[in-house]
Every structure is written in structure tokens, then in C-alpha cells.
Amino acid sequence: GENVGLHLPTLSVQEGDNSIINCAYSNSASDYFIWYKQESGKGPQFIIDIRSNMDKRQGQRVTVLLNKTVKHLSLQIAATQPGDSAVYFCAEIPINNAGNMLTFGGGTRLMVKP
Amino acid sequence: DAGVIQSPRHEVTEMGQEVTLRCKPISGHDYLFWYRQTMMRGLELLIYFNNNVPIDDSGMPEDRFSAKMPNASFSTLKIQPSEPRDSAVYFCASSLVAGNTEAFFGQGTRLTVV
């Protein structure tokens, strides 16, 4: 897929370090949040999700933190690997949204240096 | 299941020509979405279907764009006539039910209108 390229914020990390990618959302009525990873030439791929009644959720090497007070979402990747290089999008679904309509953020490009 | 399947992967066409993009959602998924991704605007929802019925097409940019879902396993997005500013990657995604579930994306169709 064509990642949003030149205008994307970029995070560059050393292999093995931890990465933190941040996202600010605007809709205080959002009930459900998802992080997607998009590698070059591919569609977005689900990583992890979190509901608004939680403030933290952990997966394999990834953790999502939700701060509803300041409407902030973060994705933490432990021991970042070259395969983690991609564009990461946060997406939200407002409460009572029967249409499953994801609203995507602008994306952050993660570059992992070997 | 092979996931969401889109065709073609790449399409180059001349301005004024009709373009048809195709999508096969994941079997059993009731929701189908068409997104467009560009450098300037990121991922935009164009239209979505529930049980083959278009629910919200407010994201469709102009009357030149139309989408159909004749059955549960097939959808098309048509642009007629195409213009250079339509150049983008078009993604189809599907999801299981209403409410808080992630959408699964296809590989996308990269459209170039010259």
C-alpha cells in the first residue's frame, strides 16, 4: 500500500530498544481503539486493540496505553526488531457506532536501525 | 480463508477511462469497507456496506465514484471518468459484525491515472 510518506512523523530506533508511538484522538465518545501496522506494499494489519473501560492492554511484545483524560493512545513495542519497521496507525470507533466505522489517525513511520 | 482479496493489484489508466476495482471479502463477514489512501489525506473511508446494502457513502468524493455489492462475496468500486487526482491506493476491508471488532484489509489496488 502507499503509505502516507513524506509528511509522516518518523520514529527512528535502534534494534533491541523499546519504541513508543503516540496518537492523539479527538472524539471523546470513542469507545474502542485499534493499532494497525502497515508495511510497504501491504494493507493495514491489526496489532492490538483496547476498549475505553481499560487503560492498558498487553500483547506479545506490544502494549497499548489509553489515557482518556487527555485523549491519548500509545503503542509500546518491546525489543524492536527490523521487521517492526512500518507505518503505524491508530484508529477509533465511537460508542454506539453500529457501522464499525474506523477513523484513522495520520500514521507514524517507525524505522529500526540494525 | 485467504483473507480479503482485491484485484487488480496495480492499474494504470488514461484520464477519462472507466476503472473498476474488485474485492472479495472474508467469508461470513457482514461489513465491507472501501478506503482510499493518499500521501496528503491518509486513509479515508469512502463507503461501507452491511449485508450487501450500502449504509454510508458520505465519503465518496464525487458522483464519478460508485460502489456496488451484488452479493456477499463480491464488491466493486467504479470510477467513471477517472482523473489524475484519483491516483491512490484503494483498500477494501471486511469485518464480522457490528460493534467493536477490527477490520481486515486487503492488499490494496494502486491506481495511477495519467
Short mmCIF file of C-alpha atoms in Angstrom, two decimals:
data_model
loop_
_atom_site.label_atom_id
_atom_site.label_comp_id
_atom_site.label_asym_id
_atom_site.label_seq_id
_atom_site.Cartn_x
_atom_site.Cartn_y
_atom_site.Cartn_z
CA GLY A 1 0.00 0.00 0.00
CA GLU A 2 1.07 3.53 -0.46
CA ASN A 3 1.97 4.69 3.00
CA VAL A 4 1.46 8.32 3.74
CA GLY A 5 5.11 9.06 3.00
CA LEU A 6 6.83 12.38 3.02
CA HIS A 7 4.63 14.06 5.58
CA LEU A 8 4.61 11.31 8.17
CA PRO A 9 6.25 11.81 11.56
CA THR A 10 9.08 9.34 11.83
CA LEU A 11 10.47 7.50 14.80
CA SER A 12 13.91 6.01 14.40
CA VAL A 13 15.10 3.46 16.95
CA GLN A 14 17.97 1.08 17.35
CA GLU A 15 17.28 -2.61 17.06
CA GLY A 16 16.64 -4.04 20.50
CA ASP A 17 15.45 -0.77 22.01
CA ASN A 18 11.87 -0.14 23.03
CA SER A 19 9.64 2.01 20.82
CA ILE A 20 6.78 4.24 21.85
CA ILE A 21 4.39 5.53 19.23
CA ASN A 22 1.83 8.10 20.24
CA CYS A 23 -1.58 9.04 18.98
CA ALA A 24 -3.99 11.77 19.99
CA TYR A 25 -7.65 11.26 19.28
CA SER A 26 -10.33 13.89 19.16
CA ASN A 27 -13.62 12.12 19.79
CA SER A 28 -14.25 11.74 23.50
CA ALA A 29 -17.15 9.43 22.64
CA SER A 30 -14.84 6.86 21.10
CA ASP A 31 -15.24 3.52 22.74
CA TYR A 32 -12.78 1.28 21.01
CA PHE A 33 -9.28 1.81 19.72
CA ILE A 34 -7.07 -0.22 17.45
CA TRP A 35 -3.47 -0.07 16.37
CA TYR A 36 -2.68 -1.10 12.82
CA LYS A 37 0.68 -1.78 11.21
CA GLN A 38 1.19 -1.15 7.52
CA GLU A 39 4.24 -2.49 5.78
CA SER A 40 5.28 -1.25 2.39
CA GLY A 41 3.09 -2.68 -0.35
CA LYS A 42 0.56 -4.16 2.05
CA GLY A 43 -2.72 -3.26 3.65
CA PRO A 44 -3.02 -2.27 7.30
CA GLN A 45 -2.76 -5.21 9.67
CA PHE A 46 -4.35 -5.41 13.11
CA ILE A 47 -1.90 -5.37 16.02
CA ILE A 48 -3.81 -4.80 19.22
CA ASP A 49 -6.99 -3.19 20.47
CA ILE A 50 -8.30 -1.67 23.67
CA ARG A 51 -11.69 -0.64 24.94
CA SER A 52 -12.42 2.60 26.71
CA ASN A 53 -13.04 0.85 30.04
CA MET A 54 -9.39 -0.19 30.13
CA ASP A 55 -6.22 1.83 30.40
CA LYS A 56 -3.71 -0.83 29.46
CA ARG A 57 -3.58 -3.97 27.41
CA GLN A 58 -0.65 -6.20 26.62
CA GLY A 59 0.08 -8.46 23.71
CA GLN A 60 3.17 -10.19 22.53
CA ARG A 61 5.91 -7.55 22.70
CA VAL A 62 3.30 -4.80 22.38
CA THR A 63 1.42 -2.80 24.97
CA VAL A 64 -1.28 -0.23 24.36
CA LEU A 65 -1.95 2.51 26.88
CA LEU A 66 -5.07 4.63 26.88
CA ASN A 67 -5.38 7.93 28.70
CA LYS A 68 -8.94 9.12 28.30
CA THR A 69 -8.36 12.26 30.32
CA VAL A 70 -6.09 13.71 27.68
CA LYS A 71 -7.41 11.57 24.81
CA HIS A 72 -4.09 9.94 24.20
CA LEU A 73 -3.19 6.48 22.98
CA SER A 74 0.25 4.95 22.82
CA LEU A 75 1.76 1.78 21.43
CA GLN A 76 4.85 0.39 23.08
CA ILE A 77 6.95 -2.17 21.25
CA ALA A 78 9.49 -4.02 23.32
CA ALA A 79 12.85 -5.09 21.89
CA THR A 80 12.13 -3.54 18.50
CA GLN A 81 13.16 -5.65 15.54
CA PRO A 82 13.85 -4.76 11.89
CA GLY A 83 10.58 -6.46 10.99
CA ASP A 84 8.77 -3.85 13.04
CA SER A 85 9.69 -1.17 10.51
CA ALA A 86 6.40 0.04 9.12
CA VAL A 87 3.82 2.79 9.40
CA TYR A 88 1.63 2.55 12.46
CA PHE A 89 -1.89 3.91 12.59
CA CYS A 90 -4.22 4.32 15.49
CA ALA A 91 -7.92 4.02 14.72
CA GLU A 92 -11.02 4.68 16.80
CA ILE A 93 -14.66 3.66 16.73
CA PRO A 94 -17.16 5.91 18.51
CA ILE A 95 -19.51 4.38 21.02
CA ASN A 96 -22.78 3.10 19.59
CA ASN A 97 -21.30 3.13 16.14
CA ALA A 98 -23.24 0.36 14.50
CA GLY A 99 -21.27 0.65 11.34
CA ASN A 100 -17.89 -0.36 12.64
CA MET A 101 -16.53 2.77 11.06
CA LEU A 102 -12.89 3.15 11.84
CA THR A 103 -11.46 6.65 11.85
CA PHE A 104 -7.74 6.52 11.23
CA GLY A 105 -5.05 8.82 12.50
CA GLY A 106 -2.33 10.14 10.23
CA GLY A 107 0.22 7.46 11.00
CA THR A 108 3.79 7.31 12.29
CA ARG A 109 6.65 5.74 10.42
CA LEU A 110 8.88 3.51 12.56
CA MET A 111 12.38 2.90 11.26
CA VAL A 112 14.51 0.32 13.00
CA LYS A 113 18.26 0.64 12.61
CA PRO A 114 20.20 -2.62 12.75
CA ASP B 1 -9.69 -18.27 4.36
CA ALA B 2 -7.28 -16.35 2.14
CA GLY B 3 -8.28 -13.01 3.62
CA VAL B 4 -9.68 -10.06 1.73
CA ILE B 5 -8.76 -10.33 -1.92
CA GLN B 6 -8.51 -7.33 -4.18
CA SER B 7 -7.87 -7.09 -7.89
CA PRO B 8 -6.06 -5.82 -9.74
CA ARG B 9 -3.03 -5.05 -7.58
CA HIS B 10 -1.96 -2.30 -9.95
CA GLU B 11 -3.93 -0.33 -12.50
CA VAL B 12 -2.64 2.34 -14.85
CA THR B 13 -5.20 4.08 -16.97
CA GLU B 14 -5.63 7.20 -19.00
CA MET B 15 -7.67 10.12 -17.83
CA GLY B 16 -11.28 9.76 -18.86
CA GLN B 17 -11.30 5.99 -18.81
CA GLU B 18 -13.52 3.89 -16.61
CA VAL B 19 -11.81 1.99 -13.81
CA THR B 20 -13.28 -0.90 -11.85
CA LEU B 21 -11.72 -2.20 -8.68
CA ARG B 22 -12.80 -5.52 -7.25
CA CYS B 23 -12.98 -7.01 -3.78
CA LYS B 24 -13.80 -10.35 -2.26
CA PRO B 25 -14.36 -10.06 1.49
CA ILE B 26 -13.67 -12.72 4.06
CA SER B 27 -16.44 -15.29 4.02
CA GLY B 28 -19.00 -14.66 6.72
CA HIS B 29 -18.12 -11.02 7.26
CA ASP B 30 -21.20 -8.81 7.18
CA TYR B 31 -19.42 -5.50 6.71
CA LEU B 32 -17.38 -4.35 3.75
CA PHE B 33 -15.49 -1.08 3.53
CA TRP B 34 -13.76 0.81 0.75
CA TYR B 35 -10.90 3.09 1.76
CA ARG B 36 -8.61 5.35 -0.21
CA GLN B 37 -5.06 6.13 0.87
CA THR B 38 -3.06 9.08 -0.41
CA MET B 39 0.00 10.93 0.77
CA MET B 40 -1.94 14.06 1.51
CA ARG B 41 -5.08 12.70 3.11
CA GLY B 42 -4.05 9.38 4.60
CA LEU B 43 -6.68 6.67 4.92
CA GLU B 44 -10.19 7.83 4.08
CA LEU B 45 -13.37 5.80 4.32
CA LEU B 46 -15.30 6.07 1.07
CA ILE B 47 -18.30 3.81 1.61
CA TYR B 48 -19.35 0.78 3.61
CA PHE B 49 -21.88 -1.97 3.20
CA ASN B 50 -23.76 -4.08 5.72
CA ASN B 51 -25.22 -7.32 4.40
CA ASN B 52 -24.64 -6.09 0.83
CA VAL B 53 -26.57 -2.86 1.42
CA PRO B 54 -24.75 0.49 1.19
CA ILE B 55 -25.09 2.19 4.55
CA ASP B 56 -22.98 5.31 4.33
CA ASP B 57 -21.46 6.70 1.15
CA SER B 58 -20.73 10.15 2.50
CA GLY B 59 -17.04 9.60 1.94
CA MET B 60 -17.41 9.11 -1.79
CA PRO B 61 -15.73 12.17 -3.26
CA GLU B 62 -17.88 12.73 -6.34
CA ASP B 63 -20.58 11.25 -8.50
CA ARG B 64 -17.83 9.80 -10.63
CA PHE B 65 -17.38 7.23 -7.88
CA SER B 66 -19.84 4.40 -7.40
CA ALA B 67 -19.77 1.14 -5.47
CA LYS B 68 -21.85 -1.98 -5.61
CA MET B 69 -22.12 -5.21 -3.69
CA PRO B 70 -24.27 -7.61 -5.71
CA ASN B 71 -23.69 -10.48 -3.29
CA ALA B 72 -21.95 -11.29 -0.03
CA SER B 73 -18.72 -12.32 -1.71
CA PHE B 74 -18.11 -9.53 -4.18
CA SER B 75 -17.94 -5.76 -4.36
CA THR B 76 -16.80 -3.26 -6.95
CA LEU B 77 -15.68 0.33 -6.80
CA LYS B 78 -16.01 2.13 -10.11
CA ILE B 79 -14.61 5.47 -11.20
CA GLN B 80 -16.03 6.93 -14.39
CA PRO B 81 -14.48 9.01 -15.81
CA SER B 82 -11.18 8.74 -13.99
CA GLU B 83 -8.98 11.77 -13.32
CA PRO B 84 -5.30 12.08 -12.33
CA ARG B 85 -6.28 13.19 -8.82
CA ASP B 86 -7.94 9.81 -8.31
CA SER B 87 -4.49 8.24 -8.23
CA ALA B 88 -4.17 6.50 -4.87
CA VAL B 89 -4.17 3.10 -3.25
CA TYR B 90 -7.67 1.78 -2.74
CA PHE B 91 -8.26 -0.71 0.05
CA CYS B 92 -11.14 -2.98 0.69
CA ALA B 93 -11.72 -4.28 4.21
CA SER B 94 -14.26 -6.51 5.85
CA SER B 95 -15.36 -7.18 9.40
CA LEU B 96 -17.52 -9.68 11.15
CA VAL B 97 -20.30 -7.92 12.97
CA ALA B 98 -21.45 -4.53 14.16
CA GLY B 99 -19.75 -3.16 17.19
CA ASN B 100 -16.21 -3.31 18.32
CA THR B 101 -14.25 -5.56 16.07
CA GLU B 102 -11.28 -4.94 13.88
CA ALA B 103 -11.48 -4.77 10.11
CA PHE B 104 -9.30 -6.96 7.93
CA PHE B 105 -7.74 -5.26 4.97
CA GLY B 106 -6.85 -6.47 1.52
CA GLN B 107 -3.53 -5.77 -0.15
CA GLY B 108 -4.93 -2.78 -1.98
CA THR B 109 -5.10 -1.65 -5.59
CA ARG B 110 -2.61 1.01 -6.63
CA LEU B 111 -4.35 3.18 -9.19
CA THR B 112 -2.45 5.57 -11.40
CA VAL B 113 -4.38 7.82 -13.74
CA VAL B 114 -2.21 9.53 -16.34
#
